[in-house]
Structure formats: structure tokens, C-alpha cells
Short mmCIF file of C-alpha atoms and ligand atoms in Angstrom, two decimals:
data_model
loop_
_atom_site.label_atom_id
_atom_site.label_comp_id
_atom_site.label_asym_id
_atom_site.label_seq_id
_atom_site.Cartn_x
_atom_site.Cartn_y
_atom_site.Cartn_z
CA UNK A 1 0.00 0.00 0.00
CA UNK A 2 1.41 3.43 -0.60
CA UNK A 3 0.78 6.19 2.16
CA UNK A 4 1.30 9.48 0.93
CA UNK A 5 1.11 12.28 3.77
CA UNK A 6 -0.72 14.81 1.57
CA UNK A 7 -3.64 12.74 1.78
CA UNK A 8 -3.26 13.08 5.96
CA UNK A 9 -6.55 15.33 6.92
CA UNK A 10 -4.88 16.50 10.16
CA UNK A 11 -6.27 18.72 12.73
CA UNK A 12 -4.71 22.01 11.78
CA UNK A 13 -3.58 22.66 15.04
CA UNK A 14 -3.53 20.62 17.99
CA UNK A 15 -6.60 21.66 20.84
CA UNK A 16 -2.99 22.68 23.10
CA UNK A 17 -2.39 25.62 20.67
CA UNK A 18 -6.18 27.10 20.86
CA UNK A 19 -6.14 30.55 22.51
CA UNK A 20 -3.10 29.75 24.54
CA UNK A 21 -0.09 31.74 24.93
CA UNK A 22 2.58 30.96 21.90
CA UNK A 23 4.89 29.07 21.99
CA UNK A 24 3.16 26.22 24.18
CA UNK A 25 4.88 24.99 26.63
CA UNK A 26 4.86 21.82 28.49
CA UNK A 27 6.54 21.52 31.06
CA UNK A 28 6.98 19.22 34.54
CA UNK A 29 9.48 16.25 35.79
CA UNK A 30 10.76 13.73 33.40
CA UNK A 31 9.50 10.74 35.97
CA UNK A 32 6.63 11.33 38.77
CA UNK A 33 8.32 10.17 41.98
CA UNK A 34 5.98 11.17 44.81
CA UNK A 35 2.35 13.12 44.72
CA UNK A 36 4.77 15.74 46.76
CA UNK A 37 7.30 16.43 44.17
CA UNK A 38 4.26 16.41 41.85
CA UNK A 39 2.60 19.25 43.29
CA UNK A 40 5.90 21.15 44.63
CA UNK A 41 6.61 21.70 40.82
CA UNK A 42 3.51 21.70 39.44
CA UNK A 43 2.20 24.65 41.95
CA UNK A 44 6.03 26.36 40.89
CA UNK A 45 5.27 26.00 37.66
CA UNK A 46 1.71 27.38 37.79
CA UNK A 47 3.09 30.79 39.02
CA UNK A 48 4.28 31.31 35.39
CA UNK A 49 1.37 32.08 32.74
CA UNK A 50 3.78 30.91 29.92
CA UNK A 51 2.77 27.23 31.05
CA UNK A 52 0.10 25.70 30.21
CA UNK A 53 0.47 21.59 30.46
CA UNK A 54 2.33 19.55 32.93
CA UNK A 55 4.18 16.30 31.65
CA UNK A 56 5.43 13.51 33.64
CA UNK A 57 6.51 10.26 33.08
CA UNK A 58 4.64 7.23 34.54
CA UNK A 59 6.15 4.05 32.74
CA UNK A 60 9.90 4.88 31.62
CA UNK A 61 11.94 2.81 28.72
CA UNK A 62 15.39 3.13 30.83
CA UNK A 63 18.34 1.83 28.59
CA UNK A 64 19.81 -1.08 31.37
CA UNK A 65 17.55 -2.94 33.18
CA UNK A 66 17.53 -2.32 36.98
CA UNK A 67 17.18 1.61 36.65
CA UNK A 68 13.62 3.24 37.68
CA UNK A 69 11.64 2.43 35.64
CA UNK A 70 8.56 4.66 36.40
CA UNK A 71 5.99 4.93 39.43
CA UNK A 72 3.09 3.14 37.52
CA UNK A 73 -0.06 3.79 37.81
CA UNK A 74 -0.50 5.02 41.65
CA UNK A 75 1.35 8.48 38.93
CA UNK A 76 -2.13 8.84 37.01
CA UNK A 77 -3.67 10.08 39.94
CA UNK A 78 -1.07 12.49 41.12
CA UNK A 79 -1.28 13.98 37.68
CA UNK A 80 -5.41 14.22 38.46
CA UNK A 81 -4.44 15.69 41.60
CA UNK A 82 -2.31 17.96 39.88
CA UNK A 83 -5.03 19.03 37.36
CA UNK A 84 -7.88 19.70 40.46
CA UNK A 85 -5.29 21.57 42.01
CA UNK A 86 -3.43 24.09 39.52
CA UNK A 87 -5.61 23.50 36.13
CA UNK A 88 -2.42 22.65 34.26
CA UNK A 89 -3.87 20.08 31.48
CA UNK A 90 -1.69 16.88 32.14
CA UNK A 91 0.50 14.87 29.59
CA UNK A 92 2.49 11.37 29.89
CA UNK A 93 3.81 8.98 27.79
CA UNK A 94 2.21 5.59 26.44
CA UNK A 95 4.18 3.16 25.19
CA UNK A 96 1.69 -0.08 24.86
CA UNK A 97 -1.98 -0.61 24.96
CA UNK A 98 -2.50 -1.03 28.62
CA UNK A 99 -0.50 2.17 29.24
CA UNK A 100 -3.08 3.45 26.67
CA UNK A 101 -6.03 2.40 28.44
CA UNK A 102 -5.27 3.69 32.19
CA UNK A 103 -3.89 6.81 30.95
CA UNK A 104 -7.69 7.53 29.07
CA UNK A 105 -9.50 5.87 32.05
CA UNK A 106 -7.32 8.08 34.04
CA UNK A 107 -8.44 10.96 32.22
CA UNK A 108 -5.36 12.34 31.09
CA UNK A 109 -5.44 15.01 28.64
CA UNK A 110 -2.45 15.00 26.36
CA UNK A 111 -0.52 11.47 25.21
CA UNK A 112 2.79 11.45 23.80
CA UNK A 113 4.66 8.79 22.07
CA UNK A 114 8.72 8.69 23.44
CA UNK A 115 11.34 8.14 21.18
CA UNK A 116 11.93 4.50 21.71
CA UNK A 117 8.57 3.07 20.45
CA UNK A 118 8.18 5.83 17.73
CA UNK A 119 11.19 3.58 16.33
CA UNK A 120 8.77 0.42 16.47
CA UNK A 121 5.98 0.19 14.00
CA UNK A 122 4.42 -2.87 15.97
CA UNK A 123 4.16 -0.63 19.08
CA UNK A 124 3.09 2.36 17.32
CA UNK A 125 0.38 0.29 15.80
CA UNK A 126 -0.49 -1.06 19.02
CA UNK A 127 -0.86 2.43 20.62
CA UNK A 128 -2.78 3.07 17.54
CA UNK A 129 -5.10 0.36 17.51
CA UNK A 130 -5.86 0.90 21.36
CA UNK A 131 -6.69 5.08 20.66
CA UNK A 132 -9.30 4.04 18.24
CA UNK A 133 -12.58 5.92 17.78
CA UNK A 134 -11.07 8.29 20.65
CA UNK A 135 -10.12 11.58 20.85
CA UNK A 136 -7.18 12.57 22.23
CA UNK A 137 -4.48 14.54 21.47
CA UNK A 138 -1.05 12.87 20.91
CA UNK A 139 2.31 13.80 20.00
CA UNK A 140 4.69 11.83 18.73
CA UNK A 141 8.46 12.18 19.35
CA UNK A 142 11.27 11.43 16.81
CA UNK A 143 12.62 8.24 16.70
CA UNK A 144 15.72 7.71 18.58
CA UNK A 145 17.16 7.25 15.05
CA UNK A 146 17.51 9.67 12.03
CA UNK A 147 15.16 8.25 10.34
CA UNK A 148 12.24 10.91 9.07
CA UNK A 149 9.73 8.28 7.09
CA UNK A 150 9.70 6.12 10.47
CA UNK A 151 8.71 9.25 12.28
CA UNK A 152 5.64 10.05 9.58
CA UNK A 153 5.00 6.43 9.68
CA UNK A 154 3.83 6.82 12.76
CA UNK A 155 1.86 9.54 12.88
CA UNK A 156 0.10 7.81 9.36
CA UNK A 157 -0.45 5.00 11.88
CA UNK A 158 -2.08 7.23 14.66
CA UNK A 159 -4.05 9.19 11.87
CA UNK A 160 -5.42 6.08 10.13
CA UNK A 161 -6.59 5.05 13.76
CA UNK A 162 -8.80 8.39 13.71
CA UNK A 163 -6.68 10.59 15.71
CA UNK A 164 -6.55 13.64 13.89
CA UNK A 165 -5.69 15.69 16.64
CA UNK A 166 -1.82 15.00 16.15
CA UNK A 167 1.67 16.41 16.73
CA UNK A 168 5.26 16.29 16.62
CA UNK A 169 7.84 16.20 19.70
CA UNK A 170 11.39 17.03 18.18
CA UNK A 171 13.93 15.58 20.91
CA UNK A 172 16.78 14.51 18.61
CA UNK A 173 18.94 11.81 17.04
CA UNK A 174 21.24 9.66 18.52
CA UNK A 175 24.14 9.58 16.18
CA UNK A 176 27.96 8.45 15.95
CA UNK A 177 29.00 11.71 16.72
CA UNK A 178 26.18 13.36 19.31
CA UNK A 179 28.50 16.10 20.56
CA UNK A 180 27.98 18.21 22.65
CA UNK A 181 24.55 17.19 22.96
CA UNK A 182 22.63 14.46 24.33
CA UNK A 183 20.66 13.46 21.52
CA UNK A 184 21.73 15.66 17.94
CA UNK A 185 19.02 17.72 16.94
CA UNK A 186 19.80 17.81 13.35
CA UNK A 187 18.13 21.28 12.77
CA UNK A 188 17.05 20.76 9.35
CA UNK A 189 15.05 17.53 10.39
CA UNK A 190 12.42 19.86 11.25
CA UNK A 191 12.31 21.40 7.83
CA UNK A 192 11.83 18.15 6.54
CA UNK A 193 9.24 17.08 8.45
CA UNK A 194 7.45 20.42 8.62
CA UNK A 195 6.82 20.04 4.71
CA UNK A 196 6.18 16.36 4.86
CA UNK A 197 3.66 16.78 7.44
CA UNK A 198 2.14 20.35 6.82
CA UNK A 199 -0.09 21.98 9.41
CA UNK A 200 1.29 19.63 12.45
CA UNK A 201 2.08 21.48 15.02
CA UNK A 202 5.84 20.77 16.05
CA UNK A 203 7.05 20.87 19.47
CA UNK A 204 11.08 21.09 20.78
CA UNK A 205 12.33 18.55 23.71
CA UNK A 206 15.57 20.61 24.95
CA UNK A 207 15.86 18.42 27.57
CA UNK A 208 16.49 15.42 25.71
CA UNK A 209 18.55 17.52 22.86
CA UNK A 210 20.64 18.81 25.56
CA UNK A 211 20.59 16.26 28.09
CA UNK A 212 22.27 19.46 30.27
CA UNK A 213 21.31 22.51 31.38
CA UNK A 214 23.73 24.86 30.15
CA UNK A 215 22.61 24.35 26.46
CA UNK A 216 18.87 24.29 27.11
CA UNK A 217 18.41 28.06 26.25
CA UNK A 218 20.90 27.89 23.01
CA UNK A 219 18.80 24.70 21.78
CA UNK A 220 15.35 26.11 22.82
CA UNK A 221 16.29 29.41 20.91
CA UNK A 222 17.44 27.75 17.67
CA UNK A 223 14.19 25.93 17.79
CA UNK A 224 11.66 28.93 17.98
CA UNK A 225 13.50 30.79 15.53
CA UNK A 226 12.69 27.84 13.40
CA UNK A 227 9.43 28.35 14.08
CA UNK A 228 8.88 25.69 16.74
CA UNK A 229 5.11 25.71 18.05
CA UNK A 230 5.93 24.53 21.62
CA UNK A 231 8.64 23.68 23.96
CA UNK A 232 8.35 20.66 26.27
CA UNK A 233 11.03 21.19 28.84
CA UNK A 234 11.63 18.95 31.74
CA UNK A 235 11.32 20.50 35.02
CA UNK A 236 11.72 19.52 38.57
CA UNK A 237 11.22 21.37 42.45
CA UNK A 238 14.92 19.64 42.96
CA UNK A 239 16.71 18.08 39.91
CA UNK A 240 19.88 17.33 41.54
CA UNK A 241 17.91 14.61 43.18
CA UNK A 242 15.69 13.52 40.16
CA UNK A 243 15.12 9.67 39.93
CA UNK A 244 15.78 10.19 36.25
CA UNK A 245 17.19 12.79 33.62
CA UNK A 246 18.78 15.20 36.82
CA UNK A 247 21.15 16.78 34.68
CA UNK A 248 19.14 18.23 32.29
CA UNK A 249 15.89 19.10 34.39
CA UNK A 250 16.10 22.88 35.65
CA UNK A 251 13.97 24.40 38.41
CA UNK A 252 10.83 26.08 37.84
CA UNK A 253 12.03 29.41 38.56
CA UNK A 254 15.00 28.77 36.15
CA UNK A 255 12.23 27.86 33.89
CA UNK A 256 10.76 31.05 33.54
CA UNK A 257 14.00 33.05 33.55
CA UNK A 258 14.91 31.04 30.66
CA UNK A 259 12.07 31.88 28.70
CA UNK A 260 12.09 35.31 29.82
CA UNK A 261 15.18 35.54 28.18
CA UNK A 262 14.04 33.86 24.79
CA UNK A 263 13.16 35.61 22.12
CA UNK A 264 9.88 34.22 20.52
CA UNK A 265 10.10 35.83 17.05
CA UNK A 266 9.83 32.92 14.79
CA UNK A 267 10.83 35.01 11.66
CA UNK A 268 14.25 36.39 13.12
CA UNK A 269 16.41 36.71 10.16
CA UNK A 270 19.88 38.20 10.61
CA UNK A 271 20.02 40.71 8.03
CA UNK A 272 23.21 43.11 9.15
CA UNK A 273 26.39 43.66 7.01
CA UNK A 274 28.83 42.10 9.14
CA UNK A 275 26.80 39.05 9.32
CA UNK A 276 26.88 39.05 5.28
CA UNK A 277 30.68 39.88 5.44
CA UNK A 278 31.42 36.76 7.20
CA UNK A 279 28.92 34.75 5.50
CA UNK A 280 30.57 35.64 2.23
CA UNK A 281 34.17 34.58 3.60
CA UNK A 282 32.73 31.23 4.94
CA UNK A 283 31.19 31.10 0.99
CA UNK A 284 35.04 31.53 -0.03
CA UNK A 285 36.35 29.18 2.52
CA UNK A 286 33.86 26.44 1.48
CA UNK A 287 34.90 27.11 -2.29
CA UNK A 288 38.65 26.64 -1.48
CA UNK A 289 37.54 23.22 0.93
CA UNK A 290 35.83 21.89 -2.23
CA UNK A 291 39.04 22.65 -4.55
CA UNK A 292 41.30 20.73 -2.37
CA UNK A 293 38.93 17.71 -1.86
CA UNK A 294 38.65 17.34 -5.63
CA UNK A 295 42.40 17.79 -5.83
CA UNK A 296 42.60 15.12 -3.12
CA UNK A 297 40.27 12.73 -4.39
CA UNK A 298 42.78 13.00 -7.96
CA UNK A 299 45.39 12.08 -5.93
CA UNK A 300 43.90 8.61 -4.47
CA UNK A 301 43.16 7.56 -7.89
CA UNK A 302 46.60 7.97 -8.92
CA UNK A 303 47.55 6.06 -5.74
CA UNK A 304 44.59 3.16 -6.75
CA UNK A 305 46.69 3.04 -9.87
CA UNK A 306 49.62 2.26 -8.34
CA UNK A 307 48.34 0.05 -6.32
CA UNK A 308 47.08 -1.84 -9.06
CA UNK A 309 50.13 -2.14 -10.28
CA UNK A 310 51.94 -3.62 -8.22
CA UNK A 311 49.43 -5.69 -6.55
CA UNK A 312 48.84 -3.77 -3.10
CA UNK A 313 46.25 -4.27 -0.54
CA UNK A 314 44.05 -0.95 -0.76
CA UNK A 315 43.83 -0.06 3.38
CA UNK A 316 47.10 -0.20 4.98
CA UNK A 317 46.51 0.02 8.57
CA UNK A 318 49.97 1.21 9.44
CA UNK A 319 49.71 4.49 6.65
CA UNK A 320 46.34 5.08 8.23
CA UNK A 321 47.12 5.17 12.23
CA UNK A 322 50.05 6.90 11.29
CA UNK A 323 47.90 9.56 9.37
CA UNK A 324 45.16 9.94 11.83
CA UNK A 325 47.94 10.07 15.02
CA UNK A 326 49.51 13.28 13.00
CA UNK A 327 45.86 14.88 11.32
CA UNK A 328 44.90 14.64 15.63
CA UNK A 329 48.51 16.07 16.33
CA UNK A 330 48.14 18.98 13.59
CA UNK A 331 44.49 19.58 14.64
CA UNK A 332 45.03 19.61 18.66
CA UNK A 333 47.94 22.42 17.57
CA UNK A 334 45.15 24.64 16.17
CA UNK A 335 42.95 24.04 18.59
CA UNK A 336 40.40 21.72 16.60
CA UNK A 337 37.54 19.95 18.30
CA UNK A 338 39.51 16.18 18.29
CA UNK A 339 36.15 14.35 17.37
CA UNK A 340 35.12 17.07 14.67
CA UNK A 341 38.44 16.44 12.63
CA UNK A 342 38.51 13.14 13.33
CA UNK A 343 34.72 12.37 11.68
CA UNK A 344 35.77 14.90 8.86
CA UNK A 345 39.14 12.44 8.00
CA UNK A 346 37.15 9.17 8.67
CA UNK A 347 34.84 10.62 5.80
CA UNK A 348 37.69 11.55 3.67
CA UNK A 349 39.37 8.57 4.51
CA UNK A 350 35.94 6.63 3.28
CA UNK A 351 35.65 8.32 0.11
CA UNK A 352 39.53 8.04 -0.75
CA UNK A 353 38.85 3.89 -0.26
CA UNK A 354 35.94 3.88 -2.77
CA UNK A 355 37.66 5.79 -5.67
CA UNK A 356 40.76 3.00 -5.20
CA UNK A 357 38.14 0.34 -5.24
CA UNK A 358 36.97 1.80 -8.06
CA UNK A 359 40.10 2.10 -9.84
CA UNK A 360 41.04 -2.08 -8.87
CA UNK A 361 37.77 -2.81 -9.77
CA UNK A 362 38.12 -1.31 -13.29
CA UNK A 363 41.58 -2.62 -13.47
CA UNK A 364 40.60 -5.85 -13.09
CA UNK A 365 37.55 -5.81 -15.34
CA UNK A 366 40.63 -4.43 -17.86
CA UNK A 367 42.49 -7.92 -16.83
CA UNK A 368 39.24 -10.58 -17.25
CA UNK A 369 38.10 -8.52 -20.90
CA UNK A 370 41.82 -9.12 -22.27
CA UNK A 371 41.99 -12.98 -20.72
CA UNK A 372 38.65 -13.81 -22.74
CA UNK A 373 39.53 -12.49 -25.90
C1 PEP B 401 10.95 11.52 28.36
O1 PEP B 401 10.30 12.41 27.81
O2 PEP B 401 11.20 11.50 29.57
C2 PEP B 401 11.57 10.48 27.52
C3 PEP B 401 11.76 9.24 27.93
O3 PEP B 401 11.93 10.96 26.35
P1 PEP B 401 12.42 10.27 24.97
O4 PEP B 401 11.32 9.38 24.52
O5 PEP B 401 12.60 11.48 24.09
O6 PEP B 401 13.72 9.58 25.25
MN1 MN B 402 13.56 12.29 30.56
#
């Protein structure tokens, strides 16, 4: 069957972004611990306007076995408690059907879908299959991998269930090189999915971008000036002492200072000469980069050909330590990032193997056409 998101007839915008103050923002602990640190944060956070939904996670995927791994249920009523109390609306993650089912028998307002089952389409359809002929709204994170068609796929799978009122939780990739995030937020994933799934609201996860608190403003910025709908930012009345996530969770009152100090103009463009002065040397720079990586990759095909010749293995591990010991040397001199040069040489390195395959490949198809005729 093909599935082709234009034919998606999505809510607009989610029931979360009605009337409320823009950006949305959700906001609350990344695991419910006790009905006290519940309400601590929750009556914190309801001080500050700017918030409108409090999240918290009931049943959590931890990576190793043996780590919390979420209150359970006994958590669905502290969030009802929290919701009498302060009027936040109240969000947590499903992962299965039964999660599905106590969480809507619980009342909750908002789901979301976490990065781990978002990569699962059997999950996803589970979830799916259990919201049926309800309505709720949903969001749906990325998947813990790059992988954009996965993420649509599931919000196809949540749609075709009948929930229309959908959205989308950016909280970044886990790559080889995540540096010096948590999770890399790939910024221009959210192009991508913004015109593969037009007129879904799309919400930024700091937290789990930053996975510290030092670089939750920078990454919460960058977001809204991407135009970002929402932010869903964990926050706890003590995070040094969270059961999960304490690095990255920040304080209420941190919370609001932080967005106090954001800037929520989607359509900031830097327009002023200096910023065009250097943007036209980095255009120069890039020019000379490209110059010297064709001149480079001329160079390994001579080397394939020699090779060739006289019958020599194409990797060499010795010539390559060797190289990447003095490109690490060279680039700790100038003050290089050591993983940043090294990913830019491994990709060199990468490309320089394929032309010399190339070139032994040809060579030999040379060798078997002249031993046939
Ligand atoms: C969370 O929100 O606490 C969580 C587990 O996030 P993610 O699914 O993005 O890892
Ligand atoms: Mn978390």
C-alpha cells in the first residue's frame, strides 16, 4: 500500500495551541516520583502564565535494566491531583496498549509517544489500535534514530486510527558523533518534516537535545527561531535529586527566567552587514575546501593506480594510524575539536577507499576482458 502524507486530513492545530499563549509549553518532571514532588513543581510551575500543560513520566523505557523504571499507575492520579489543584492540562507517555487504556480511564489530557517506540511500528500500531474511535491529542516524538519516514510512519499509523488531533515532539537523534549534545538535533530535520507533514504542530524537547542545562536556552532558541510551536522542557522542584534525567531538568524558577530571556520571534532573520561579510568569507572558505577535496580525491586515484600495479592491498593500517595520530597532532595544535576532525578524515578517509576500489575494480575488469579475448 502506498501512504502518501498529503492525503493526511490533520487537525490544523492541535486543541494545546487554541487561545493559549505561543509558543506552548509543556513543562513538569521527566519521571513522577511522589504526589509531593508532583505538586511542589507543578504549583512552581503554575506561578508562570507561559505554562500551560504539565508532563510527567509514569512508565519509563530506561536503557539497562535495573534503573527506575517509572511509578506506575498510583502516577495517574497524582497527575489528576495535579489538574484539580493548579488546572495545568496533564500529559504522559504511552508506550503499549495497557499504558493506553489507564492513561484515558485516568483521564489524562495530552498522550505522547517517546522516542523508543516511535522507532517500532508494531508498538506504534499497538498504541494506535488501542486510541481508536477516541479523541485525544497525541504527540509523537522522533525516533531515537535519524530516520524521518519512520517518524511520519507513525503519525500515518495514529491518523489512520482516527486521531486527527496529532503532533510532533522534536527531541533529537542519537548519532555516531552526538556532541555536545545528548541526543543531535539535526536542525534541518524539522524542515523536513514540517513540509512532509504540513499543518502539524511541532514541538522542541531541549531536555532530551541537551541532556544538560547549560545548552537548554541555546537549543530552545534555535528551535523557535525555526518556528517551533511549543517547547516541552523537563522540570523539577529539585533536579539534583531527580530519579531520572537530573542533569538536564532545571527548576521552575530557572524555567521562567529562561524563557524570559528567549526571544519568541519565529521570523528572526539576521540581516546586518557584518553578518553578510562573514557569511561571504565562509562562501570563499567552502569554495577553497571543495578545490582541495577534488584535488585530493585526484590524488587517491593515482595512488589506486599504483596500487594496481603492483598488486597492493588498498587499506594499509599502518599508513592510516600513522595519518590519523599526525591529522589529531596537527588539529590539537590549532585548537580543533579532536572528534570534529577526526569524523571529517574518517569521511575523507571513506571516500579516498571507494575511488581506489573503483580504480582495482576497473583494473581488473581491464584484466578478465583481455583474458577472454
Ligand atoms: C521523556 O520524555 O522522559 C523520555 C523518555 O523521552 P524520549 O522518549 O525522548 O527519550
Ligand atoms: Mn527524561
Amino acid at each position: 500500500m502506498s501512504s502518501n502524507t498529503s492525503t493526511l486530513k490533520l487537525a490544523a492545530k492541535t486543541k494545546l495551541l487554541n487561545g493559549g499563549p505561543l509558543p506552548t509549553v509543556i513543562a513538569g518532571p521527566c519521571s513522577a516520583e511522589s504526589e509531593e514532588q508532583m505538586l511542589q513543581t507543578a504549583r512552581e510551575l503554575q506561578k508562570d502564565s507561559r505554562v500551560t500543560v504539565f508532563r510527567a513520566g509514569i512508565w519509563k523505557p530506561r536503557t539497562r535494566p535495573g534503573m527506575f523504571e517509572g511509578i506506575g499507575t498510583v502516577g495517574l492520579e497524582w497527575l489528576n491531583t495535579v489538574k484539580k489543584e493548579t488546572g495545568l492540562l496533564t500529559a504522559t507517555e504511552v508506550a503499549n496498549a495497557s499504558h493506553v487504556e489507564e492513561a484515558l480511564k485516568a483521564g489524562i489530557d495530552i498522550l505522547w509517544v517517546g522516542a523508543r517506540t516511535t522507532v517500532n511500528p508494531f508498538s506504534v500500531q499497538e498504541v494506535a489500535d488501542a486510541l481508536r474511535g477516541v479523541d485525544v491529542p497525541v504527540l509523537v516524538k522522533n525516533p531515537v534514530n535519524p530516520d524521518i519516514q519512520l517518524w511520519l510512519g507513525a503519525l500515518e499509523r495514529l491518523n489512520q486510527a482516527g486521531i486527527t488531533d496529532l503532533g510532533l515532539i522534536h527531541r533529537g537523534f542519537s548519532t555516531p558523533n552526538n556532541k555536545p549534545y545528548r541526543n543531535h538535533p539535526k536542525w534541518e530535520t524539522i524542515q523536513q518534516i514540517r513540509a512532509l507533514a504540513p499543518g502539524v504542530p511541532l514541538f522542541c524537547d531541549p531536555s532530551h537535545i541537551a541532556g544538560r542545562r547549560d545548552l537548554l536556552e541555546t537549543v530552545s532558541q534555535q528551535a523557535l527561531h525555526l518556528g517551533a510551536d511549543g517547547l516541552m522542557i523537563e522540570t523539577h522542584c529539585n533536579p539534583d535529586k531527580a530519579w531520572s534525567d537530573a542533569s538536564q531538568q532545571l527548576t521552575p524558577e530557572a524555567l521562567a527566567n529562561m524563557l524570559t530571556a528567549l526571544d519568541l520571534d519565529s521570523e528572526h532573520v539576521a540581516s546586518n552587514e557584518q553578518l553578510q561579510d562573514l557569511r561571504n568569507l565562509i562562501d570563499k572558505l567552502d569554495t577553497e575546501l571543495l578545490n582541495i577535496l577534488f584535488l585530493r580525491s585526484d590524488v587517491s586515484k593515482r595512488i589506486g593506480e599504483y596500487k594496481r600495479a603492483n598488486g597492493l592491498d588498498i587499506f594499509q593500517a599502518g599508513r592510516w594510524n600513522q595519518m590519523v595520530e599526525n591529522r589529531l597532532k596537527t588539529a590539537n595544535e590549532m585548537g580543533l575539536q579532536e572528534g570534529f576532525v577526526q569524523a571529517v578524515f574518517d569521511a575523507i578517509h571513506q571516500q579516498s577507499m571507494g575511488i581506489q576500489n573503483e580504480v582495482m575494480a576497473s583494473g581488473s575488469k581491464v584484466e578478465s576482458e583481455s583474458q577472454s579475448k
